[in-house]
Coordinates of C-alpha atoms in Angstrom, one line a residue:
X19 CA 7.0 37.7 -0.7
X20 CA 4.9 38.4 2.4
X21 CA 2.6 41.0 1.2
X22 CA 1.1 42.9 4.7
X23 CA -2.6 43.0 5.3
X24 CA -4.8 45.9 5.0
X25 CA -5.0 46.1 9.1
X26 CA -1.7 45.5 9.5
X27 CA -0.5 48.4 7.2
X28 CA -2.8 50.4 9.7
X29 CA -1.4 49.6 12.6
X30 CA 2.5 49.2 11.4
X31 CA 3.6 53.3 11.4
X32 CA 6.8 54.2 10.4
X33 CA 8.8 57.4 11.8
X34 CA 8.4 58.9 8.6
X35 CA 4.8 59.0 10.1
X36 CA 5.8 60.0 13.3
X37 CA 8.1 63.0 12.7
X38 CA 5.3 64.5 11.1
X39 CA 2.2 64.0 13.1
X40 CA 3.5 65.5 16.0
X41 CA 3.4 69.0 14.8
X42 CA 0.9 68.4 13.3
X43 CA -1.3 67.7 16.5
X44 CA 0.3 70.6 18.1
X45 CA -0.7 72.7 15.2
X46 CA -4.2 71.0 16.1
X47 CA -4.7 71.7 19.5
X48 CA -3.8 75.0 19.0
X49 CA -6.5 75.4 17.0
X50 CA -9.2 73.9 19.0
X51 CA -8.0 76.2 21.6
X52 CA -8.1 79.1 19.9
X53 CA -11.6 77.8 18.5
X54 CA -12.7 77.2 22.1
X55 CA -12.0 80.5 23.0
X56 CA -13.6 82.6 20.1
X57 CA -16.6 80.4 20.7
X58 CA -16.6 81.7 24.3
X59 CA -14.6 79.4 26.0
X60 CA -14.4 76.4 27.8
X61 CA -18.1 76.4 29.0
X62 CA -19.3 75.2 25.6
X63 CA -18.7 71.8 23.7
X64 CA -16.4 72.5 21.4
X65 CA -13.2 71.7 24.0
X66 CA -14.2 68.1 23.6
X67 CA -12.7 68.3 20.2
X68 CA -9.4 68.0 22.3
X69 CA -10.2 63.9 21.9
X70 CA -9.1 63.6 19.1
X71 CA -5.4 64.4 18.5
X72 CA -5.0 62.2 22.1
X73 CA -6.8 59.6 20.4
X74 CA -5.1 59.6 17.7
X75 CA -1.4 60.7 19.4
X76 CA -2.4 57.6 21.7
X77 CA -2.9 55.2 18.2
X78 CA 0.1 56.1 16.6
X79 CA 2.8 57.0 19.4
X80 CA 1.5 54.2 22.0
X81 CA 0.6 55.3 26.3
X82 CA 3.8 58.2 25.9
X83 CA 2.3 59.3 23.0
X84 CA -1.1 59.3 24.4
X85 CA -0.3 61.2 27.1
X86 CA 1.9 63.6 26.0
X87 CA -0.6 65.0 24.0
X88 CA -2.9 64.9 26.5
X89 CA -0.8 66.7 29.2
X90 CA -0.5 69.6 26.0
X91 CA -3.7 69.6 25.2
X92 CA -5.0 69.6 29.0
X93 CA -2.4 73.0 29.4
X94 CA -3.9 74.7 26.0
X95 CA -7.7 74.6 28.1
X96 CA -5.9 75.4 31.2
X97 CA -5.2 77.8 33.4
X98 CA -5.2 80.3 30.7
X99 CA -8.3 79.6 29.2
X100 CA -11.3 81.5 30.6
X101 CA -14.5 79.5 31.5
X102 CA -16.4 82.2 29.7
X103 CA -13.8 84.5 27.5
X104 CA -16.8 87.8 27.5
X105 CA -16.9 88.1 31.3
X106 CA -13.6 87.1 31.5
X107 CA -14.1 84.5 34.2
X108 CA -11.4 82.7 34.7
X109 CA -11.6 78.5 36.1
X110 CA -10.3 76.9 38.9
X111 CA -7.2 75.3 39.5
X112 CA -8.8 71.6 40.4
X113 CA -11.3 71.5 37.3
X114 CA -8.2 72.2 34.3
X115 CA -6.5 69.7 36.4
X116 CA -8.4 67.2 36.5
X117 CA -9.5 67.9 32.8
X118 CA -6.3 66.8 32.4
X119 CA -6.3 63.9 34.0
X120 CA -9.4 62.5 32.6
X121 CA -7.0 63.6 29.0
X122 CA -4.1 61.5 30.1
X123 CA -6.5 58.6 30.9
X124 CA -7.9 58.9 27.7
X125 CA -4.2 59.0 26.1
X126 CA -3.7 55.6 28.2
X127 CA -6.2 54.0 27.0
X128 CA -6.0 54.6 23.6
X129 CA -1.9 54.2 23.9
X130 CA -2.4 50.3 25.8
X131 CA -5.2 49.5 23.3
X132 CA -3.2 50.5 20.1
X133 CA 0.0 48.2 21.2
X134 CA -2.0 45.6 22.4
X135 CA -3.6 45.2 18.9
X136 CA 0.3 45.9 17.6
X137 CA 1.4 43.2 19.4
X138 CA -1.3 40.6 18.6
X139 CA -0.9 41.9 14.5
X140 CA 3.0 41.0 15.1
X141 CA 2.3 37.3 17.1
X142 CA 0.0 36.6 14.3
X143 CA 2.3 37.8 11.7
X144 CA 5.3 35.3 13.6
X145 CA 2.7 32.6 14.1
X146 CA 2.0 32.8 9.8
X147 CA 5.8 32.0 9.4
X148 CA 6.9 30.3 12.1
X149 CA 6.3 26.8 13.7
X150 CA 5.2 27.4 16.8
X151 CA 6.7 24.4 18.8
X152 CA 10.2 24.5 17.5
X153 CA 10.5 28.4 16.5
X154 CA 11.0 27.1 12.5
X155 CA 10.6 29.8 10.1
X156 CA 7.6 27.2 8.4
X157 CA 6.9 26.4 4.7
X158 CA 4.7 29.9 3.7
X159 CA 8.0 31.6 5.3
X160 CA 10.2 29.0 3.2
X161 CA 8.3 29.7 -0.6
X162 CA 8.9 33.8 0.6
X163 CA 12.6 32.9 1.1
X164 CA 13.1 31.2 -2.6
X165 CA 11.9 33.9 -4.4
X166 CA 13.8 36.5 -2.1
X167 CA 17.0 34.4 -3.6
X168 CA 16.9 36.4 -6.9
X169 CA 17.7 39.6 -4.9
X170 CA 20.4 41.4 -3.9
X171 CA 20.1 39.8 -0.3
X172 CA 22.2 36.8 -1.3
X173 CA 26.1 37.3 -2.4
X174 CA 25.5 33.7 -4.1
X175 CA 24.3 32.9 -7.2
X176 CA 24.4 28.7 -6.5
X177 CA 22.0 27.6 -4.0
X178 CA 20.1 24.5 -3.1
X179 CA 16.6 23.7 -1.3
X180 CA 17.4 20.4 0.6
X181 CA 14.6 18.4 2.7
X182 CA 15.1 16.2 5.6
X183 CA 12.7 13.3 6.5
X184 CA 13.2 10.4 8.9
X185 CA 12.0 7.2 7.9
X186 CA 11.0 4.9 11.0
X187 CA 9.3 8.1 12.5
X188 CA 6.0 6.1 13.4
X189 CA 7.7 3.4 14.6
X190 CA 9.7 6.2 17.0
X191 CA 5.7 7.0 17.4
X192 CA 4.7 4.0 18.7
X193 CA 7.4 3.5 20.8
X194 CA 7.5 6.5 22.8
X195 CA 4.0 8.6 21.4
X196 CA 3.5 11.4 19.8
X197 CA 5.6 13.9 21.5
X198 CA 8.3 12.2 19.7
X199 CA 8.3 13.9 16.3
X200 CA 8.3 17.5 18.1
X201 CA 11.1 15.9 19.8
X202 CA 13.5 14.3 16.8
X203 CA 12.3 18.0 14.8
X204 CA 13.6 20.1 17.4
X205 CA 17.3 18.2 17.9
X206 CA 17.5 17.6 14.3
X207 CA 17.2 21.3 13.8
X208 CA 19.7 22.3 17.0
X209 CA 22.3 20.4 14.6
X210 CA 22.0 21.9 11.4
X211 CA 22.1 25.3 12.8
X212 CA 25.0 24.0 14.8
X213 CA 26.6 22.9 11.5
X214 CA 29.6 25.0 10.0
X215 CA 29.4 26.2 6.3
X216 CA 27.1 28.0 3.4
X217 CA 23.6 27.9 5.8
X218 CA 21.3 29.8 4.8
X219 CA 17.9 29.5 6.2
X220 CA 16.3 26.5 8.2
X221 CA 12.2 25.7 7.7
X222 CA 10.2 23.0 9.1
X223 CA 8.6 22.5 5.7
X224 CA 5.8 19.8 7.0
X225 CA 5.1 18.1 11.1
X226 CA 7.9 15.2 10.4
X227 CA 10.4 17.0 7.7
X228 CA 13.1 20.3 7.7
X229 CA 14.1 22.1 5.4
X230 CA 16.8 24.0 4.5
X231 CA 18.3 26.6 1.6
X232 CA 21.6 26.5 1.3
X233 CA 23.3 29.2 -1.0
X234 CA 27.5 29.1 -1.7
X235 CA 29.7 30.3 -4.8
X236 CA 30.8 26.5 -5.7
X237 CA 28.8 23.2 -5.6
X238 CA 31.5 22.1 -3.6
X239 CA 31.0 24.0 -0.6
X240 CA 26.9 22.3 -1.3
X241 CA 27.8 19.1 -1.6
X242 CA 30.5 19.3 1.3
X243 CA 27.9 20.8 3.5
X244 CA 24.9 18.3 2.9
X245 CA 27.4 15.5 3.1
X246 CA 28.4 17.2 7.2
X247 CA 24.1 17.5 7.5
X248 CA 23.9 13.4 6.8
X249 CA 26.4 12.8 9.5
X250 CA 24.9 14.8 12.3
X251 CA 22.3 13.3 11.9
X252 CA 23.9 9.7 11.9
X253 CA 24.6 9.7 15.5
X254 CA 21.8 9.2 18.2
X255 CA 19.1 10.9 19.4
X256 CA 18.1 11.5 23.1
X257 CA 14.4 10.6 24.0
X258 CA 14.1 11.3 27.1
X259 CA 17.0 8.7 28.8
X260 CA 17.0 6.6 25.5
X261 CA 19.0 7.7 22.8
X262 CA 17.4 6.5 19.8
X263 CA 18.5 6.5 16.2
X264 CA 16.0 8.5 14.0
X265 CA 16.7 7.4 10.0
X266 CA 17.2 10.5 8.5
X267 CA 16.9 10.8 4.6
X268 CA 18.1 13.5 2.3
X269 CA 16.5 15.4 -0.7
X270 CA 17.4 18.2 -2.8
X271 CA 17.4 20.2 -6.2
X272 CA 20.4 22.7 -6.9
X273 CA 19.6 26.2 -8.6
X274 CA 21.6 29.1 -10.0
X275 CA 19.6 32.3 -9.1
X276 CA 22.0 34.4 -11.6
X277 CA 20.8 32.4 -14.5
X278 CA 16.6 31.6 -13.7
X279 CA 15.8 33.3 -10.7
X280 CA 13.2 31.6 -8.3
X281 CA 9.7 32.0 -10.1
X282 CA 7.9 29.6 -9.0
X283 CA 9.7 28.3 -5.4
X284 CA 6.4 25.7 -5.0
X285 CA 7.8 23.6 -8.5
X286 CA 11.0 23.8 -6.6
X287 CA 10.2 22.6 -3.4
X288 CA 8.1 19.9 -5.3
X289 CA 11.5 18.8 -6.8
X290 CA 13.1 18.5 -3.3
X291 CA 10.5 16.3 -1.8
X292 CA 10.7 14.3 -5.1
X293 CA 14.3 13.5 -4.2
X294 CA 13.4 13.0 -0.7
X295 CA 10.8 10.3 -1.9
X296 CA 14.0 9.2 -4.0
X297 CA 16.3 8.9 -1.4
X298 CA 13.1 6.4 0.7
X299 CA 12.3 4.5 -1.5
X300 CA 16.4 3.6 -2.6
X301 CA 17.4 3.6 1.0
X302 CA 20.4 6.6 0.2
X303 CA 21.5 8.9 2.4
X304 CA 20.4 12.1 0.4
X305 CA 19.5 12.0 -3.4
X306 CA 20.0 15.1 -5.8
X307 CA 16.8 15.6 -7.8
X308 CA 16.7 14.3 -11.5
X309 CA 13.1 15.0 -13.6
X310 CA 13.1 11.2 -14.2
X311 CA 11.6 11.4 -10.3
X312 CA 8.8 13.5 -11.4
X313 CA 8.2 11.3 -14.1
X314 CA 7.9 8.1 -12.1
X315 CA 5.9 9.3 -9.6
X316 CA 3.4 10.4 -12.2
X317 CA 3.4 7.5 -13.8
X318 CA 3.2 5.6 -10.7
X319 CA -0.2 7.3 -9.6
X320 CA -1.2 6.9 -13.7
X321 CA -0.7 3.2 -13.2
X322 CA -2.8 2.6 -9.6
X323 CA -4.9 5.0 -11.2
X324 CA -5.5 2.3 -14.0
X325 CA -5.0 -0.7 -12.1
X326 CA -8.4 -1.2 -10.4
X327 CA -10.5 -0.1 -13.5
X328 CA -7.8 -3.0 -15.4
X329 CA -9.0 -5.8 -12.9
X330 CA -12.8 -4.8 -13.0
X331 CA -12.7 -4.7 -17.3
X332 CA -10.8 -7.9 -17.5
X333 CA -7.3 -6.0 -19.3
X334 CA -5.5 -8.3 -16.3
X335 CA -4.6 -12.3 -17.0
X336 CA -2.2 -14.8 -16.1
X337 CA 0.4 -17.0 -17.8
X338 CA 1.8 -20.0 -16.3
X339 CA 5.3 -21.0 -16.1
X340 CA 6.0 -24.8 -16.0
X341 CA 8.2 -26.4 -13.3
X342 CA 9.6 -29.3 -13.5
X343 CA 11.5 -32.0 -11.2
X344 CA 15.2 -32.4 -12.7
X345 CA 15.7 -35.8 -12.2
X346 CA 12.7 -37.2 -13.9
X347 CA 11.3 -33.9 -16.2
X348 CA 7.9 -34.3 -15.4
X349 CA 5.8 -31.3 -15.1
X350 CA 5.1 -30.7 -10.9
X351 CA 3.8 -27.5 -11.1
X352 CA 3.5 -24.1 -12.7
X353 CA 3.5 -20.1 -11.3
X354 CA 1.1 -18.1 -11.6
X355 CA 2.3 -14.2 -13.1
X356 CA -0.1 -11.6 -13.4
X357 CA 0.1 -9.9 -17.0
X358 CA -1.5 -6.6 -17.8
X359 CA -2.6 -5.7 -21.2
X360 CA -3.9 -1.6 -21.1
X361 CA -5.7 -0.7 -23.9
X362 CA -3.8 2.4 -25.1
X363 CA -0.2 1.5 -23.4
X364 CA -0.1 -2.4 -24.7
X365 CA 1.7 -5.0 -22.0
X366 CA 3.0 -3.2 -19.5
X367 CA 6.0 -5.0 -17.9
X368 CA 4.8 -6.6 -13.9
X369 CA 7.8 -5.1 -13.4
X370 CA 6.6 -1.7 -13.1
X371 CA 3.4 -1.8 -11.5
X372 CA 3.9 -4.7 -9.2
X373 CA 6.5 -3.0 -6.9
X374 CA 4.1 0.2 -7.3
X375 CA 0.9 -1.4 -5.7
X376 CA 3.2 -3.7 -3.2
X377 CA 3.4 0.2 -1.6
X378 CA -0.4 0.5 -1.9
X379 CA -3.7 -0.7 -0.7
X380 CA -4.2 -1.8 -4.1
X381 CA -2.1 -5.3 -3.5
X382 CA -4.6 -7.0 -1.4
X383 CA -7.0 -6.9 -4.8
X384 CA -4.0 -7.8 -6.6
X385 CA -3.1 -11.1 -5.1
X386 CA -6.9 -11.8 -4.3
X387 CA -7.2 -11.8 -8.4
X388 CA -4.3 -13.2 -8.5
X389 CA -5.4 -16.1 -6.2
X390 CA -8.8 -16.1 -7.4
X391 CA -8.3 -16.7 -11.4
X392 CA -5.5 -19.4 -9.9
X393 CA -7.9 -21.9 -8.3
X394 CA -10.1 -21.1 -11.3
X395 CA -7.2 -22.8 -13.2
X396 CA -6.6 -25.2 -11.4
X397 CA -10.4 -26.8 -11.1
X398 CA -10.7 -26.3 -15.3
X399 CA -7.3 -28.4 -15.5
X400 CA -8.8 -31.2 -13.0
X401 CA -11.5 -31.6 -15.5
X402 CA -8.8 -32.1 -18.2
X403 CA -7.1 -34.8 -16.1
X404 CA -4.3 -32.2 -15.4
X405 CA -3.6 -32.3 -11.2
X406 CA -0.8 -29.5 -10.6
X407 CA -0.3 -27.6 -7.6
X408 CA -0.2 -23.6 -8.8
X409 CA 2.5 -21.1 -7.1
X410 CA 0.9 -17.4 -6.2
X411 CA 3.1 -15.2 -5.3
X412 CA 2.4 -13.5 -1.7
X413 CA 3.3 -9.7 -0.8
X414 CA 4.4 -8.8 2.8
X415 CA 1.2 -6.7 2.9
X416 CA -0.4 -9.5 2.5
X417 CA 0.8 -11.8 4.8
X418 CA -0.2 -9.0 8.0
X419 CA -3.0 -8.3 6.7
X420 CA -6.3 -9.3 8.6
X421 CA -8.0 -11.7 8.0
X422 CA -5.5 -12.5 4.6
X423 CA -5.4 -16.6 5.8
X424 CA -9.1 -16.9 6.5
X425 CA -9.6 -15.8 2.5
X426 CA -7.1 -18.3 1.3
X427 CA -8.8 -20.7 3.1
X428 CA -12.2 -20.0 2.3
X429 CA -11.3 -19.7 -1.2
X430 CA -9.9 -23.1 -1.4
X431 CA -13.7 -24.3 0.2
X432 CA -15.0 -22.3 -2.5
X433 CA -13.2 -23.4 -6.2
X434 CA -13.3 -26.8 -3.9
X435 CA -9.4 -27.3 -4.6
X436 CA -7.4 -29.2 -2.2
X437 CA -4.9 -27.3 -0.6
X438 CA -2.1 -29.0 -1.8
X439 CA -2.5 -28.1 -5.5
X440 CA -2.2 -24.7 -4.2
X441 CA 1.6 -23.3 -3.4
X442 CA 2.2 -19.5 -2.1
X443 CA 5.8 -17.8 -2.2
X444 CA 7.0 -15.6 0.2
X445 CA 10.0 -13.6 -0.3
X446 CA 12.8 -14.3 2.7
X447 CA 12.3 -10.2 3.5
X448 CA 8.5 -10.9 4.3
X449 CA 9.4 -13.6 6.6
X450 CA 11.1 -11.1 8.8
X451 CA 8.1 -9.2 9.4
X452 CA 6.4 -10.2 13.0
X453 CA 8.2 -13.4 12.8
X454 CA 5.8 -15.1 16.0
X455 CA 2.6 -14.5 14.1
X456 CA 3.8 -15.1 10.6
X457 CA 4.8 -18.4 12.6
X458 CA 0.6 -19.2 13.8
X459 CA -0.6 -17.8 10.2
X460 CA 1.7 -20.0 7.8
X461 CA 1.4 -23.1 9.9
X462 CA -2.5 -23.0 9.5
X463 CA -2.5 -22.7 6.1
X464 CA 0.6 -25.6 6.1
X465 CA -2.6 -27.2 8.4
X466 CA -4.8 -27.3 5.2
X467 CA -2.2 -28.8 2.6
X468 CA -1.5 -25.6 1.1
X469 CA 2.7 -25.4 -0.1
X470 CA 4.6 -22.6 1.6
X471 CA 7.9 -22.3 -0.3
X472 CA 10.5 -19.3 0.5
X473 CA 11.2 -16.9 -2.9
X474 CA 14.9 -15.6 -3.3
X475 CA 16.4 -17.6 -1.5
X476 CA 19.9 -16.4 -0.5
X477 CA 19.3 -12.7 -0.7
X478 CA 20.2 -11.9 2.8
X479 CA 16.8 -11.6 4.9
X480 CA 17.0 -15.0 5.6
X481 CA 17.1 -15.9 9.9
X482 CA 17.8 -19.2 10.3
X483 CA 17.3 -19.4 13.8
X484 CA 13.5 -18.7 12.7
X485 CA 14.2 -21.1 9.4
X486 CA 13.0 -24.3 10.8
X487 CA 10.0 -23.0 12.7
X488 CA 8.6 -22.1 9.4
X489 CA 6.3 -25.0 7.4
X490 CA 8.2 -24.4 4.3
X491 CA 7.8 -27.2 1.4
X492 CA 10.5 -25.9 -1.3
X493 CA 13.5 -22.9 -1.0
X494 CA 13.3 -21.1 -4.5
X495 CA 17.3 -19.8 -4.9
X496 CA 17.2 -16.6 -6.4
X497 CA 17.7 -16.0 -10.0
X498 CA 20.3 -13.5 -9.6
X499 CA 22.8 -16.1 -8.1
X500 CA 21.2 -19.4 -10.9
X501 CA 22.7 -17.2 -13.8
X502 CA 25.7 -16.5 -12.7
X503 CA 26.3 -20.1 -11.6
X504 CA 28.7 -20.8 -14.7
X505 CA 30.9 -17.8 -14.6
X506 CA 30.6 -16.7 -10.7
X507 CA 31.9 -20.0 -8.4
X508 CA 30.7 -17.4 -5.6
X509 CA 27.2 -17.8 -6.9
X510 CA 28.0 -21.1 -7.4
X511 CA 28.8 -22.2 -4.1
X512 CA 25.9 -20.1 -3.0
X513 CA 23.6 -21.9 -4.9
X514 CA 25.0 -25.4 -3.5
X515 CA 25.0 -24.3 -0.2
X516 CA 21.5 -23.2 -0.5
X517 CA 20.5 -26.8 -1.9
X518 CA 22.4 -28.7 0.8
X519 CA 20.6 -26.3 3.6
X520 CA 17.4 -27.3 1.9
X521 CA 18.0 -30.7 1.5
X522 CA 18.7 -31.1 5.5
X523 CA 16.0 -29.4 6.2
X524 CA 14.1 -32.3 4.2
X525 CA 12.8 -29.7 1.6
X526 CA 13.0 -29.3 -2.4
X527 CA 15.2 -26.8 -3.5
X528 CA 14.0 -25.0 -6.2
X529 CA 16.1 -23.5 -9.0
X530 CA 14.9 -19.7 -10.7
X531 CA 15.7 -18.7 -13.9
X532 CA 17.6 -21.6 -15.6
X533 CA 17.8 -20.4 -19.3
X534 CA 20.3 -22.7 -21.1
X535 CA 21.3 -26.9 -20.6
X536 CA 24.8 -26.3 -18.8
X537 CA 23.3 -23.9 -15.8
X538 CA 20.5 -27.1 -16.0
X539 CA 23.2 -29.6 -15.8
X540 CA 25.1 -27.8 -13.2
X541 CA 21.9 -27.7 -10.9
X542 CA 21.5 -30.9 -11.8
X543 CA 24.4 -32.5 -10.1
X544 CA 24.6 -30.3 -7.1
X545 CA 21.5 -32.3 -6.3
X546 CA 19.0 -29.1 -7.0
X547 CA 15.1 -30.7 -7.1
X548 CA 13.3 -28.8 -9.1
X549 CA 13.9 -26.1 -12.5
X550 CA 12.1 -23.2 -13.7
X551 CA 13.3 -20.7 -16.2
X552 CA 13.3 -19.9 -20.0
X553 CA 15.5 -22.7 -20.6
X554 CA 12.3 -25.4 -19.2
X555 CA 9.6 -22.7 -20.7
X556 CA 9.0 -19.2 -21.1
X557 CA 5.7 -18.0 -19.2
X558 CA 2.3 -18.8 -21.0
X559 CA -1.4 -18.4 -21.0
X560 CA -3.5 -21.2 -19.9
X561 CA -4.7 -22.0 -23.1
X562 CA -1.0 -22.4 -24.9
X563 CA 0.2 -24.0 -21.6
X564 CA -2.3 -27.4 -22.0
X565 CA -0.4 -27.7 -25.1
X566 CA 2.7 -26.7 -24.3
X567 CA 2.2 -29.7 -20.8
X568 CA 0.8 -32.3 -23.3
X569 CA 3.6 -32.3 -25.5
X570 CA 5.5 -32.1 -22.9
X571 CA 4.8 -35.3 -20.9
X572 CA 5.2 -37.0 -24.6
X573 CA 9.5 -36.2 -24.1
X574 CA 10.8 -33.6 -22.1
X575 CA 13.7 -31.1 -24.4
X576 CA 15.0 -28.2 -23.9
X577 CA 14.5 -24.6 -25.6
X578 CA 17.8 -22.8 -25.8
X579 CA 18.0 -18.9 -25.1

């Protein structure tokens, strides 16, 4: 709750002080007049004591109060106050009128100064709890109002703290300039204020985020209001003459002030922000807070903090999963898969730390580490008489990073590895990022013999109008379809279509995630070229891979799962 400062308390008078001060000033004026008369009259300096009640009255009552007390004081030292009380010499009329006017000017100046200071303090107070551009209350005010929820101010016991963020604000800024943020937030606030429901207050909790406290007597009321809020944000926003879409995500946390109060509003706000982050990452319109969100955020940050050290301390290593030609059973390549053995946590699954790295700048270092280790391994295998290409997974962030292609080519030269022994696996979605630039970069790699394969093909992101322009050597059918091929006719048809498309484009199809003989036979009948999965082999450390390779070349066999 807001605690007024010393200066605010000093200049913020109340009715009680005003009622008490006025008769006190009248009494002081009478006392001063009596003292002036008893000490010899107006010609002595004691008359200047009258400035004290005049200045104080202007301070407390403003201009009007300063003038009123000045006039009363001037009259008290006016026509009935002699110049010399002993001789009885009276004042000239112009003398006491001039004094009264001068007193009034002092009262006016005191009142103006007091009112100006109070107005300035009020502006500072307002600015400290409001966003200047939109007029919405700010984060500090939000925290104060959350504490007030526990008082008698609100009759409803249930509440929800809601945060609305806009995922595509960076794109909007790029297209329309930085002022677009203010326009979007202002329009979003207007829509929220127009919503009918148990709405308590709106806030601008951060430059690109608005918050709302929603109080109600039932959870259904809160949920209904939030659904309505999401629908309001789905309508286009007007930026000048252009209608644009702002991708709003809602994160919220519920509470009950009757049972727990709101003793730590900062924690509540952090939980709402965690829910907002979860909505952003999951692509959902609205997400209710779950304690697992906070745990996941802390875990991700902790993993990223350890990841850089892991690369330096040799905790990361590569395992290699073989690929075989389905028609002959011969090994035709391997995929490099990163593994992390943490000194305290043990083996950490790639699915836990790779997605975190992909959302950070660390993915550049991770892929560079994988690329370097793979090229070293290729040279070692060449020395042992094994010549097979190694596939390295590449993140979309790598592809758009300046100098990535130059770095790949530099590594190939450094390790004296031919380009056709390196394969870069790129997800389908990555190909849709800056397609024209992507075509140019991938063509540069292909000109040096580097193989390009499309990973997770069939997940629905590809654009066939661009696919034929890319220097792709392999299409890797997503394993979600391969694993369902025996039981799901739709998945089987998708696989068959993907294989047919690959062959028409004169490239090879890879079936990933083959776990048994029946799936292998089905894909072979459909014409799939290359198999990868547990049925062929698990990912293997480099020393085990060589042993497996030597044994496999003697005779092809499956490992049923």
